[in-house]
Coordinates of C-alpha atoms in Angstrom, one line a residue:
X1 CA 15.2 7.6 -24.4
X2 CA 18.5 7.6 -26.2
X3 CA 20.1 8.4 -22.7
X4 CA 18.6 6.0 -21.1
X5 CA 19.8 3.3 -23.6
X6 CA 23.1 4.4 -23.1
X7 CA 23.2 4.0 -19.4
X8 CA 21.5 0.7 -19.2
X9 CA 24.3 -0.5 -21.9
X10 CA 26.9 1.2 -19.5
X11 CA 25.4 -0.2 -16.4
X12 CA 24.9 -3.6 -17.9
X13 CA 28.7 -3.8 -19.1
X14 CA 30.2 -3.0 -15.4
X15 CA 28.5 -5.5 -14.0
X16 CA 30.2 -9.5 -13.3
X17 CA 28.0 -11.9 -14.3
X18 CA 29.2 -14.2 -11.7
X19 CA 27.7 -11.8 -9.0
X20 CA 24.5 -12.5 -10.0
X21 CA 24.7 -16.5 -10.3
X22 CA 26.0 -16.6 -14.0
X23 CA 29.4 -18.7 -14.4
X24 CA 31.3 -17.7 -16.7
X25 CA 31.2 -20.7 -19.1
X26 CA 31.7 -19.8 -22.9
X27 CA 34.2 -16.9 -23.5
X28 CA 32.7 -13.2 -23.7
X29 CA 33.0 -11.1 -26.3
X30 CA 32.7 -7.8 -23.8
X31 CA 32.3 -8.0 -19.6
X32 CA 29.3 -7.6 -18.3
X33 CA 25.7 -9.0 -18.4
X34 CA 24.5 -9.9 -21.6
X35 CA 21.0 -8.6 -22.6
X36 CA 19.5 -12.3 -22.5
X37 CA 20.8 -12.9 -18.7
X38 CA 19.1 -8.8 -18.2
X39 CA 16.5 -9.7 -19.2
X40 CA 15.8 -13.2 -17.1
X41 CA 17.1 -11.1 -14.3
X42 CA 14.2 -8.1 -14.6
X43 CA 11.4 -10.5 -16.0
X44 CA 11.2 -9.2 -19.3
X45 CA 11.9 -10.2 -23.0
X46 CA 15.3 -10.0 -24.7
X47 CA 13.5 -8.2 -27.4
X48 CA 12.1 -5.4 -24.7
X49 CA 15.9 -4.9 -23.6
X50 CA 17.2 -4.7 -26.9
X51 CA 14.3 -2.1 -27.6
X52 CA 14.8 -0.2 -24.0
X53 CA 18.9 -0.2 -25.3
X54 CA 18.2 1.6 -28.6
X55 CA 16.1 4.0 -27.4
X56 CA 12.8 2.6 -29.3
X57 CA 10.2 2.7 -25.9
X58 CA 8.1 5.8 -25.2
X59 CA 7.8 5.3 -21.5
X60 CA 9.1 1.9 -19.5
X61 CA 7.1 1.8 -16.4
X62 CA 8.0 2.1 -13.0
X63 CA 7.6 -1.2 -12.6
X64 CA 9.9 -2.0 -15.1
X65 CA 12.6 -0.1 -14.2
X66 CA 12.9 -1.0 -10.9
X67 CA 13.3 -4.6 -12.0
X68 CA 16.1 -3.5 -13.9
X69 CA 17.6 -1.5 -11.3
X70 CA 17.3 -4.1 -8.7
X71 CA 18.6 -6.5 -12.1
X72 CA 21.9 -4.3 -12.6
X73 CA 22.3 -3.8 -8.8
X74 CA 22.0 0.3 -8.9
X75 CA 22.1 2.5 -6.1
X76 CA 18.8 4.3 -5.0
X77 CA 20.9 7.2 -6.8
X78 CA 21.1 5.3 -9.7
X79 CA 17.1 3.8 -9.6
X80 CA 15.9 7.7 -9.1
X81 CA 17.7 8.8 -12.1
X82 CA 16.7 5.3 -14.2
X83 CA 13.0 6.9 -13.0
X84 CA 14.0 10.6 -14.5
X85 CA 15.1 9.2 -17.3
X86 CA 12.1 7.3 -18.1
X87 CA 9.7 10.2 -16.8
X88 CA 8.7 9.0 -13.3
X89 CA 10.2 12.0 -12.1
X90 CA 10.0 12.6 -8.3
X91 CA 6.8 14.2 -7.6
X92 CA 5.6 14.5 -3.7
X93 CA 1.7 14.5 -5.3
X94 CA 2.7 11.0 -6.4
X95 CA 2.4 7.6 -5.4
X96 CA 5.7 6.5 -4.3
X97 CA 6.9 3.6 -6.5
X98 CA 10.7 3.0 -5.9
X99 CA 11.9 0.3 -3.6
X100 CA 15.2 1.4 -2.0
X101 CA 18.0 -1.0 -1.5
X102 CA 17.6 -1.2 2.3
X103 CA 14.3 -2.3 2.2
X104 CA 15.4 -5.1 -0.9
X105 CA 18.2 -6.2 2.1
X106 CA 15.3 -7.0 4.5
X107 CA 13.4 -8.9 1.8
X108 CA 16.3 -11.0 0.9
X109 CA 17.1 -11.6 4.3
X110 CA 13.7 -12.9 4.4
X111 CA 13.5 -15.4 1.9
X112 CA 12.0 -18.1 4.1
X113 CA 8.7 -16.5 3.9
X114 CA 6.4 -15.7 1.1
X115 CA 6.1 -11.5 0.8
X116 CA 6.0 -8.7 -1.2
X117 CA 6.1 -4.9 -1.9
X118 CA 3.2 -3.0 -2.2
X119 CA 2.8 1.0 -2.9
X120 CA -0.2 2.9 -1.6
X121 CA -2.4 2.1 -3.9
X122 CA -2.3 -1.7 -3.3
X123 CA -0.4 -2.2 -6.7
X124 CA 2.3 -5.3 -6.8
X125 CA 5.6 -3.6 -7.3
X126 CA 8.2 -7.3 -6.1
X127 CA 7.5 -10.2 -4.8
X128 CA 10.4 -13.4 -3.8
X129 CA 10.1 -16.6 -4.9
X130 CA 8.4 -18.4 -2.4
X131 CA 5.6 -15.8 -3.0
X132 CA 5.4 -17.0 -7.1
X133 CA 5.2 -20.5 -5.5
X134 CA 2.8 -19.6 -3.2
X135 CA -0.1 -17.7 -5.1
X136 CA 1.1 -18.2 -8.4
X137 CA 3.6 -16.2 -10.8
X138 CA 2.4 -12.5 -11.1
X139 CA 3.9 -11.9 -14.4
X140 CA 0.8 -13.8 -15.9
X141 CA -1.1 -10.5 -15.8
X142 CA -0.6 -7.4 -17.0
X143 CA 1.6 -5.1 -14.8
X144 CA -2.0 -3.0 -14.6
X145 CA -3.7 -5.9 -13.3
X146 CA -1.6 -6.7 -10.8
X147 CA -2.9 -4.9 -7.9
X148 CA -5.5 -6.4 -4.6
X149 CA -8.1 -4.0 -4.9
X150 CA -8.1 -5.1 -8.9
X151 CA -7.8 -8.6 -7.9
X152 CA -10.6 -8.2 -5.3
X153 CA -13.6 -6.5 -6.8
X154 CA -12.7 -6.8 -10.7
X155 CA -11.8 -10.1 -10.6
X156 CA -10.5 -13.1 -7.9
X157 CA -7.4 -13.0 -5.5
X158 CA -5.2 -15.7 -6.3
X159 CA -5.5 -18.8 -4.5
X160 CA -6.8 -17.0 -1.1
X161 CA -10.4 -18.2 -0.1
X162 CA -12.1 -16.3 2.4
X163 CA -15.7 -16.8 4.4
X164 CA -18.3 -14.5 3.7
X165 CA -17.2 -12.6 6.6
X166 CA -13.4 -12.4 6.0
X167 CA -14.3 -11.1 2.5
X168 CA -16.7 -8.5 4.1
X169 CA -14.1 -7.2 6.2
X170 CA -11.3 -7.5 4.1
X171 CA -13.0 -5.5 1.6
X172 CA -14.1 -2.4 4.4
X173 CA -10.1 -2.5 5.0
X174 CA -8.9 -1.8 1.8
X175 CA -11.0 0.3 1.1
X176 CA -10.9 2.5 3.7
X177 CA -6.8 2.5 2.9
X178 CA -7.3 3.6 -0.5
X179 CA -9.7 6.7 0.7
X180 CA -6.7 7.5 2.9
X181 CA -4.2 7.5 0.1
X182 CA -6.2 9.4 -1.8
X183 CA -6.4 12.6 0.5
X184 CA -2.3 12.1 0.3
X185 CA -1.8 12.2 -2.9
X186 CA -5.1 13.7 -4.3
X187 CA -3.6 15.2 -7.4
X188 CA -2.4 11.6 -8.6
X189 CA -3.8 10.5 -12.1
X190 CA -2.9 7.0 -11.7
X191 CA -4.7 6.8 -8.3
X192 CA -7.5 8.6 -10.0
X193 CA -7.8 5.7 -12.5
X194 CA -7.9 3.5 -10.5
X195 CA -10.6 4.7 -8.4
X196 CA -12.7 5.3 -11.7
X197 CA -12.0 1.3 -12.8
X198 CA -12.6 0.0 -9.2
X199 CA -16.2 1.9 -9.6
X200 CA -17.3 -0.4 -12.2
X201 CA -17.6 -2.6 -9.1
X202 CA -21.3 -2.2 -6.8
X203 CA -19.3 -3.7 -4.1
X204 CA -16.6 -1.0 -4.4
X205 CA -19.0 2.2 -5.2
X206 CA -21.2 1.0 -2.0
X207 CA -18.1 0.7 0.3
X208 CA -16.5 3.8 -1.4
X209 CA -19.7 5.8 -0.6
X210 CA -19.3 5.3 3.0
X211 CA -16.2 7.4 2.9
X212 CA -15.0 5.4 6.1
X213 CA -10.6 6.1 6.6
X214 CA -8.3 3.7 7.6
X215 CA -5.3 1.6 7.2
X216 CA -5.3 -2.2 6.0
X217 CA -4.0 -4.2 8.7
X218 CA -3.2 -8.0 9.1
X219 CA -5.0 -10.8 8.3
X220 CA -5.5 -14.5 8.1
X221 CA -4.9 -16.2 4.6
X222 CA -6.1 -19.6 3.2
X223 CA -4.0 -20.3 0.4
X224 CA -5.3 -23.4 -1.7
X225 CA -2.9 -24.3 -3.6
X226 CA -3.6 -27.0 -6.4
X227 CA -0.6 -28.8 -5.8
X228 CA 0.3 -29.3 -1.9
X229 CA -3.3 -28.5 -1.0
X230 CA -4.7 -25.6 1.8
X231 CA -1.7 -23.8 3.5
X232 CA -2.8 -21.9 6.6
X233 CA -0.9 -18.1 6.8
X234 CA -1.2 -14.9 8.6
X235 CA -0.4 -11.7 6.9
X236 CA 1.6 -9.3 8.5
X237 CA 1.7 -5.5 6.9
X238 CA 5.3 -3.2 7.8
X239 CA 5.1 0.2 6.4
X240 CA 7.6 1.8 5.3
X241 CA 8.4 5.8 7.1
X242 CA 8.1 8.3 3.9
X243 CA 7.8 6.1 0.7
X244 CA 4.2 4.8 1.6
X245 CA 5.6 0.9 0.7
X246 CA 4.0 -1.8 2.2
X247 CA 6.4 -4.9 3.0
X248 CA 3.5 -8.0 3.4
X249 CA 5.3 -10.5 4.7
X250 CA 3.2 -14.3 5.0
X251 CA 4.0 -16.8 7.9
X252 CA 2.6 -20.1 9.1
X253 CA -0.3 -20.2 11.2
X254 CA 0.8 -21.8 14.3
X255 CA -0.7 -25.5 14.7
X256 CA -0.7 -26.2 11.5
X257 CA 1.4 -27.7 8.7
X258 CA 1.5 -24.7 6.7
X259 CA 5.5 -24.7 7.6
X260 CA 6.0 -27.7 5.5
X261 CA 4.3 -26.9 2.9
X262 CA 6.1 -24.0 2.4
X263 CA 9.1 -25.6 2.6
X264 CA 8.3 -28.0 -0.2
X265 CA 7.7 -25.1 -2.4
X266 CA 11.0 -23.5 -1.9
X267 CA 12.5 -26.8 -2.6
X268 CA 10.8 -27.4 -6.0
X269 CA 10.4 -23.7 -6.6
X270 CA 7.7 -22.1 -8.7
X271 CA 9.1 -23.6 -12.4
X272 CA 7.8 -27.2 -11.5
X273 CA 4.7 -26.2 -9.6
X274 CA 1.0 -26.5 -11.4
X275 CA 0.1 -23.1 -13.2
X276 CA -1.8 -20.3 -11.2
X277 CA -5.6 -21.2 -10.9

């Protein structure tokens, strides 16, 4: 971990802080990012950076360092050895995790639209802001919680109501995607886990049981939001070739006002909405 402090110091340091919206107001002691403006960058504490920097955490998740890689702007070069360092070493048995920077390009190209990144298992990995606006800010809930199949069975998925029959359907999909990751990457333990919490479900173990194979494909989305009311979406899923991602990306039903709507949450942004519900 020592080596990985070191190169998040180094790869904090090289980089301007005006490249990444911070002015340069009062004078700097040393160039480069300071750990406060790292940390609002990745989504996590000034004390987890300083911690990450000294070498004091076991094992930073994947999650977390490929917020801070996207944060310090790193190569995929750079993000795969971040991973190493951390031990997420590249493993084909499993689930890929890392967002390369082509597929960041697309999503900020995209910015108009609420969407995120997905790996094979359903877990949240990114998401822009439109899409905190939207459903509500991920970081909430625990990065273990932060996955549909969780959100579906174990608990509620944010904001989206569904008809008995969307649900019904909905829930066959996924489903049937997970059983196909699963003969991909059978010897993952995190998959495994997953599986093993999702059984706590009778909804889950009854679909599970059917051992039906498929991929989750688009859908229609009702997003009630508490502040600018129902917003009317269709989901579209882009997979990505060899990393397993999913890119969901979220657009307006046609004929209805959901266009607006989503324009009036860019325009106040997710800081000034109500909280998730």
């Amino acid at each position: 971990m020592d080596e990985l402090g070191a190169a998040l110091r180094a790869w904090r340091d090289r980089l301007d802080p005006a490249t990444v919206g911070f002015a340069h107001g009062s004078p700097r002691r040393v160039p480069g990012l300071r750990r406060a403006e790292l940390a609002t960058l990745a989504g996590i504490s000034v004390e987890y950076v300083v911690r990450l920097e000294q070498g004091r955490v076991a094992t930073p998740s994947a999650q977390v360092c490929s917020a801070l890689a996207r944060a310090l702007h790193l190569s995929d070069d750079e993000h795969a050895h971040l991973l190493r360092m951390a031990g997420h070493s590249a493993d084909p048995s499993r689930v890929p995790r890392m967002i390369p920077g082509s597929l960041h390009r697309i999503v900020d190209q995209l910015a108009g639209n609420p969407l995120a990144v997905y790996d094979a298992t359903w877990q949240l990995l990114h998401w822009n802001p439109l899409f905190a606006a939207t459903f509500g800010d991920p970081t909430v809930q625990g990065v273990g919680d932060r996955n549909v199949l969780v959100w579906q069975f174990l608990g509620e998925l944010p904001r989206v109501r569904q008809t008995a029959a969307e649900r019904a359907a909905f829930e066959e999909s996924l489903v049937a995607d997970l059983r196909a990751t699963t003969s991909r990457y059978p010897d993952d333990p995190d998959l495994a886990a997953l599986v093993s919490r999702l059984n706590l479900s009778p909804r889950f173990r009854e679909l599970w049981s059917r051992r039906a194979v498929g991929g989750h494909q688009s859908a229609h989305k009702l997003v009630r939001h508490p502040d600018v009311g129902d917003i009317a979406m269709n989901s579209d899923i882009l997979n990505t070739q060899d990393t397993d991602l999913r890119l969901v990306v979220y657009t307006p039903q046609p004929g209805t006002d959901a266009r607006s709507k989503l324009e009036l949450l860019a325009a106040i942004g997710v800081q000034r909405m109500s909280p998730q519900g």
